[in-house]
Every structure is written in structure tokens, then in C-alpha cells.
């Protein structure tokens, strides 16, 4: 039985080492997931050979509504003055209605136009308090997210936002199941990685998975570490816990991300 509302605490810890100088930033927020409805339960397909209609289980989907709350940022002195600005921009995804297949894959957004209009109003308010070239460039980048479904949907494949909440693990699968997908660590990296999730063991009602990853063939990034785990209950799409450590090097800068997702009671 699916709970009507599920909450998670997501902590994203970033440490960079640049020519011996270390900088640390921590981004933490609560993600609330509301179950809205199931769709496609009456969808059918026609079999010409048998001249019969059959229920199309591939059309079954669940609509979830997302909300981000209780944003806490622990930023380096260099970024500290931007804390309130960054905290506000998190909420551009509030009330997103995400259509998710029973395979665990998010496929579309039901209310993209509503999100776009809310973002326009949010941006106007932010412009009253924040100005400058860096701010304008960031606004332009966020504006582009609302041009197509795919751009906004990208947040569902970012560890920094909803990538761990929707790991794209099928509700049902065989032992030893494995799958690859393209993932972004955050909106700051602007690079895709290849993630591989592999079913490792079953403990009672809990399915456990190992997470590894690679850079893409044309990447200039040197990957130092990419490993983690995720656990979820049987016959569910949403996970219980997840943790991933990723380290890589570009030029002289070494970057380490740690993402921790934990289901919580509020």
C-alpha cells in the first residue's frame, strides 16, 4: 500500500581542492512526494492475430507531486552571500507533477506550463533584490529549463535534486537485474555520467542495489571514484535510503561529491 505522502532528507556535500586550497559547501533540503493518482489502468492494445483487446500494462503510470522545503545551506565564505538567492531558486520545482512509469522512469510533467508561469513570477521578485551579470546569466540558464519538457525533466536525473528519489528501478524485476542511465551530478557540473545500478541482494522485504559509474567517451574528466548503494522495499518505486560518493579531476581541480538520501518522518 503506497503512502499518500513520503518525505526525504537529501544532503549534498561538495569539497573541491584547487592547487592545495580546499573549499566545502553543503546543500540540504527536504523533498516531499505526494501520490496523486494512477493513470493508464484502462489502456488497451489490439492483437490482430487473435482479434482481441488486452490490458496494456506498459501504460500504467503514477503521478507524483514534488515539493522542496526546509532548505539549509552551509556555504564557503566565497558563496555565503548568495545563500538566500540559491535557497529561493530551489522552489522553482515546487508542485511539479511528475508522471512515472512502473519501470521507475519519469517520462513527462503534467503541469509544465503552470511551473513556467510560477517561475516567471518568482524571477521578477528575485530581480527586485538581486542584480548583476552573474545573476542575469543564471536566470537565462533557468529560463531555458522551461522551454521543453525534457529540460525541466532533467531535474529527475540529477542527484542534486530528484535523481536518487527516482532511481528508475522497476517495481518488479529478477534477481541480478542491472541497468544503465545517463545522470548529472548537479546543475553546476554540466556534464553527464553513465550510472549503473545492479541488484545485489534481498533482505526480507528490502531490495539492495550497488551503484557504480563512468565518464562518457568524449569526457575530459578523470574519474577517481564512483560508488554507492540504494535500498528500496519490494513492489515500490520510491527508495528507502541511498548514498553515493563521487570524486573526479579536471585540470588541477579535484572535486568530491557525497549525496545522501534518507526517508524521514515529519
Coordinates of C-alpha atoms in Angstrom, one line a residue:
X1 CA 0.0 0.0 0.0
X2 CA 1.5 3.3 -1.1
X3 CA 1.7 6.1 1.5
X4 CA -0.1 9.3 0.3
X5 CA 3.0 11.4 1.3
X6 CA 6.6 10.4 1.6
X7 CA 9.4 12.7 2.8
X8 CA 13.2 12.6 2.3
X9 CA 16.2 14.4 3.6
X10 CA 18.7 15.0 0.8
X11 CA 22.2 16.1 1.8
X12 CA 24.6 17.1 -1.0
X13 CA 28.2 17.7 0.3
X14 CA 30.8 19.2 -2.1
X15 CA 34.5 19.5 -1.5
X16 CA 36.9 21.0 -4.1
X17 CA 40.7 21.0 -3.9
X18 CA 42.3 23.6 -6.2
X19 CA 46.1 23.9 -6.0
X20 CA 46.1 22.9 -2.4
X21 CA 43.2 25.2 -1.4
X22 CA 40.1 23.3 -0.1
X23 CA 36.6 24.6 -0.2
X24 CA 33.5 23.0 1.3
X25 CA 29.8 23.5 0.6
X26 CA 26.8 21.6 2.0
X27 CA 23.3 21.7 0.5
X28 CA 20.4 20.1 2.5
X29 CA 16.7 20.1 1.9
X30 CA 13.5 18.1 2.5
X31 CA 11.7 16.6 -0.5
X32 CA 8.0 15.9 -0.1
X33 CA 6.4 13.4 -2.5
X34 CA 2.7 13.2 -2.8
X35 CA 0.9 10.4 -4.5
X36 CA -1.8 12.0 -6.7
X37 CA -3.2 9.2 -8.9
X38 CA -2.6 6.2 -11.1
X39 CA -3.1 6.5 -14.9
X40 CA -3.5 4.1 -17.8
X41 CA -5.3 1.4 -15.9
X42 CA -7.9 1.1 -18.6
X43 CA -5.5 1.4 -21.5
X44 CA -5.8 -1.5 -24.0
X45 CA -3.9 -2.7 -27.1
X46 CA -5.4 -4.6 -30.1
X47 CA -4.0 -8.0 -31.1
X48 CA -4.7 -8.5 -34.8
X49 CA -3.9 -12.2 -34.8
X50 CA -6.4 -13.0 -32.1
X51 CA -8.8 -10.2 -32.9
X52 CA -8.9 -9.3 -29.2
X53 CA -8.1 -6.4 -26.9
X54 CA -5.7 -6.8 -24.0
X55 CA -4.9 -4.6 -21.0
X56 CA -1.7 -2.7 -21.7
X57 CA 0.3 -2.8 -18.5
X58 CA 3.1 -0.7 -20.1
X59 CA 0.8 2.3 -20.0
X60 CA 0.4 2.1 -16.2
X61 CA 1.9 5.2 -14.5
X62 CA 1.8 7.0 -11.2
X63 CA 1.6 10.8 -10.9
X64 CA 3.7 12.3 -8.0
X65 CA 3.7 15.9 -6.9
X66 CA 7.0 17.2 -5.6
X67 CA 7.8 19.9 -3.1
X68 CA 11.1 21.2 -1.7
X69 CA 11.1 22.6 1.8
X70 CA 13.4 23.4 4.8
X71 CA 16.4 24.3 2.6
X72 CA 19.6 24.6 4.6
X73 CA 22.9 25.8 3.1
X74 CA 26.3 25.7 4.7
X75 CA 28.4 27.5 2.1
X76 CA 32.0 28.7 2.0
X77 CA 32.7 32.4 2.6
X78 CA 33.0 32.9 -1.1
X79 CA 29.4 31.8 -1.7
X80 CA 27.9 32.7 1.6
X81 CA 26.3 36.0 0.4
X82 CA 24.4 34.0 -2.2
X83 CA 22.7 31.7 0.3
X84 CA 19.3 33.4 0.2
X85 CA 19.3 33.7 -3.5
X86 CA 20.1 30.0 -4.1
X87 CA 17.6 28.9 -1.4
X88 CA 14.8 30.8 -3.3
X89 CA 15.7 29.2 -6.6
X90 CA 15.2 25.7 -5.2
X91 CA 11.4 26.3 -5.1
X92 CA 11.1 26.6 -8.9
X93 CA 10.3 22.9 -8.9
X94 CA 7.6 23.1 -6.2
X95 CA 4.3 21.4 -7.1
X96 CA 5.9 19.7 -10.2
X97 CA 3.6 16.8 -11.2
X98 CA 5.8 14.0 -12.5
X99 CA 4.4 11.1 -14.5
X100 CA 6.4 7.9 -13.6
X101 CA 6.1 4.5 -15.3
X102 CA 6.1 1.4 -13.2
X103 CA 9.6 0.8 -14.5
X104 CA 10.5 3.8 -12.3
X105 CA 11.3 6.1 -15.2
X106 CA 9.9 9.7 -15.1
X107 CA 8.5 10.3 -18.6
X108 CA 6.7 13.7 -18.5
X109 CA 5.5 16.6 -16.5
X110 CA 1.7 17.2 -16.2
X111 CA 1.9 20.9 -15.3
X112 CA 4.8 22.3 -17.2
X113 CA 3.0 25.5 -18.2
X114 CA 2.0 26.1 -14.6
X115 CA 5.6 25.7 -13.4
X116 CA 6.8 28.1 -16.1
X117 CA 4.3 30.8 -15.1
X118 CA 5.2 30.4 -11.4
X119 CA 8.9 30.7 -12.3
X120 CA 8.3 33.9 -14.2
X121 CA 6.7 35.5 -11.1
X122 CA 9.4 34.1 -8.9
X123 CA 12.1 35.6 -11.1
X124 CA 10.5 39.0 -11.1
X125 CA 10.5 39.1 -7.3
X126 CA 14.1 37.9 -7.2
X127 CA 15.2 40.6 -9.6
X128 CA 14.0 43.2 -7.1
X129 CA 16.7 42.1 -4.7
X130 CA 19.5 40.7 -6.8
X131 CA 21.2 42.3 -9.7
X132 CA 24.4 41.8 -11.7
X133 CA 25.8 39.8 -14.7
X134 CA 26.2 36.6 -12.8
X135 CA 22.5 36.7 -11.6
X136 CA 21.3 37.5 -15.2
X137 CA 23.3 34.6 -16.6
X138 CA 21.8 32.2 -14.1
X139 CA 18.3 33.5 -14.8
X140 CA 18.9 32.9 -18.5
X141 CA 20.0 29.3 -17.7
X142 CA 16.9 28.6 -15.6
X143 CA 14.6 30.2 -18.2
X144 CA 15.8 27.6 -20.7
X145 CA 14.7 24.8 -18.4
X146 CA 11.1 25.7 -19.0
X147 CA 11.2 25.7 -22.8
X148 CA 10.8 22.0 -23.2
X149 CA 9.6 19.1 -21.1
X150 CA 13.0 17.4 -21.3
X151 CA 14.8 20.4 -19.8
X152 CA 12.6 20.5 -16.7
X153 CA 12.5 16.7 -16.6
X154 CA 16.3 16.9 -16.3
X155 CA 16.0 17.6 -12.6
X156 CA 14.7 14.0 -12.2
X157 CA 18.1 12.7 -13.4
X158 CA 20.2 14.9 -11.2
X159 CA 21.5 13.6 -7.9
X160 CA 21.3 17.2 -6.6
X161 CA 17.5 17.3 -7.0
X162 CA 15.5 14.1 -7.7
X163 CA 17.8 11.6 -9.3
X164 CA 18.0 9.4 -6.2
X165 CA 14.3 9.7 -5.4
X166 CA 13.6 8.2 -8.8
X167 CA 16.4 5.8 -9.5
X168 CA 14.5 4.2 -12.3
X169 CA 14.4 0.7 -10.7
X170 CA 11.3 -1.3 -11.9
X171 CA 8.7 -2.1 -9.4
X172 CA 9.3 -5.8 -10.2
X173 CA 12.5 -7.4 -11.6
X174 CA 14.5 -10.6 -11.5
X175 CA 17.5 -11.2 -9.1
X176 CA 20.7 -9.7 -10.5
X177 CA 18.8 -7.1 -12.5
X178 CA 21.1 -4.3 -13.8
X179 CA 20.5 -1.1 -15.8
X180 CA 22.5 2.0 -17.0
X181 CA 21.3 5.6 -17.4
X182 CA 22.7 9.0 -18.1
X183 CA 22.9 11.1 -14.9
X184 CA 24.0 14.6 -13.9
X185 CA 25.5 15.2 -10.5
X186 CA 24.2 18.8 -10.3
X187 CA 23.4 21.8 -12.4
X188 CA 26.9 23.1 -11.7
X189 CA 28.8 20.3 -13.4
X190 CA 27.1 20.5 -16.8
X191 CA 28.4 17.0 -17.7
X192 CA 26.7 13.7 -17.9
X193 CA 28.0 10.5 -16.4
X194 CA 27.0 6.9 -17.0
X195 CA 25.5 5.4 -13.9
X196 CA 25.0 1.6 -13.5
X197 CA 22.6 0.2 -10.8
X198 CA 22.9 -3.5 -10.1
X199 CA 20.7 -5.6 -7.8
X200 CA 23.0 -7.1 -5.2
X201 CA 20.8 -8.9 -2.6
X202 CA 17.4 -9.2 -1.0
X203 CA 17.0 -8.9 2.8
X204 CA 13.4 -9.7 3.8
X205 CA 11.2 -7.0 2.2
X206 CA 14.2 -4.8 1.2
X207 CA 16.0 -4.9 -2.1
X208 CA 19.6 -3.6 -2.1
X209 CA 21.5 -2.3 -5.1
X210 CA 25.1 -1.2 -5.9
X211 CA 25.8 1.9 -7.8
X212 CA 28.9 2.5 -10.0
X213 CA 29.6 4.8 -12.8
X214 CA 31.8 6.0 -15.6
X215 CA 32.6 9.1 -17.6
X216 CA 31.4 9.3 -21.2
X217 CA 33.9 8.6 -24.0
X218 CA 34.4 12.2 -25.0
X219 CA 34.8 13.5 -21.4
X220 CA 38.0 15.3 -20.3
X221 CA 37.2 14.4 -16.7
X222 CA 39.4 11.9 -14.9
X223 CA 37.1 9.8 -12.7
X224 CA 38.7 8.8 -9.4
X225 CA 35.7 7.2 -7.6
X226 CA 32.0 6.5 -8.3
X227 CA 30.3 4.1 -5.9
X228 CA 27.3 3.9 -3.7
X229 CA 24.2 2.0 -2.8
X230 CA 20.4 2.3 -2.8
X231 CA 17.7 0.3 -0.9
X232 CA 14.0 0.1 -1.5
X233 CA 11.1 -2.0 -0.5
X234 CA 9.7 -4.7 -2.8
X235 CA 6.9 -3.7 -5.1
X236 CA 7.7 0.0 -4.7
X237 CA 9.1 2.7 -6.9
X238 CA 10.4 5.1 -4.3
X239 CA 13.5 4.2 -2.3
X240 CA 14.3 4.0 1.4
X241 CA 17.9 5.2 1.5
X242 CA 20.7 6.0 -0.9
X243 CA 24.3 7.2 -0.6
X244 CA 26.9 7.9 -3.4
X245 CA 30.5 9.1 -3.3
X246 CA 32.0 10.5 -6.5
X247 CA 35.4 12.0 -7.0
X248 CA 36.9 13.3 -10.2
X249 CA 39.6 15.7 -11.5
X250 CA 39.5 18.3 -14.2
X251 CA 42.8 20.2 -14.9
X252 CA 44.2 20.9 -11.4
X253 CA 40.9 20.8 -9.6
X254 CA 39.8 17.7 -7.6
X255 CA 36.0 17.6 -6.8
X256 CA 34.3 15.3 -4.4
X257 CA 30.5 14.9 -4.1
X258 CA 28.7 12.9 -1.5
X259 CA 24.9 12.5 -1.8
X260 CA 22.8 11.0 1.0
X261 CA 19.1 10.4 0.8
X262 CA 17.1 9.2 3.8
X263 CA 13.4 8.7 4.2
X264 CA 12.2 10.7 7.2
X265 CA 9.0 11.2 9.2
X266 CA 7.8 14.9 9.5

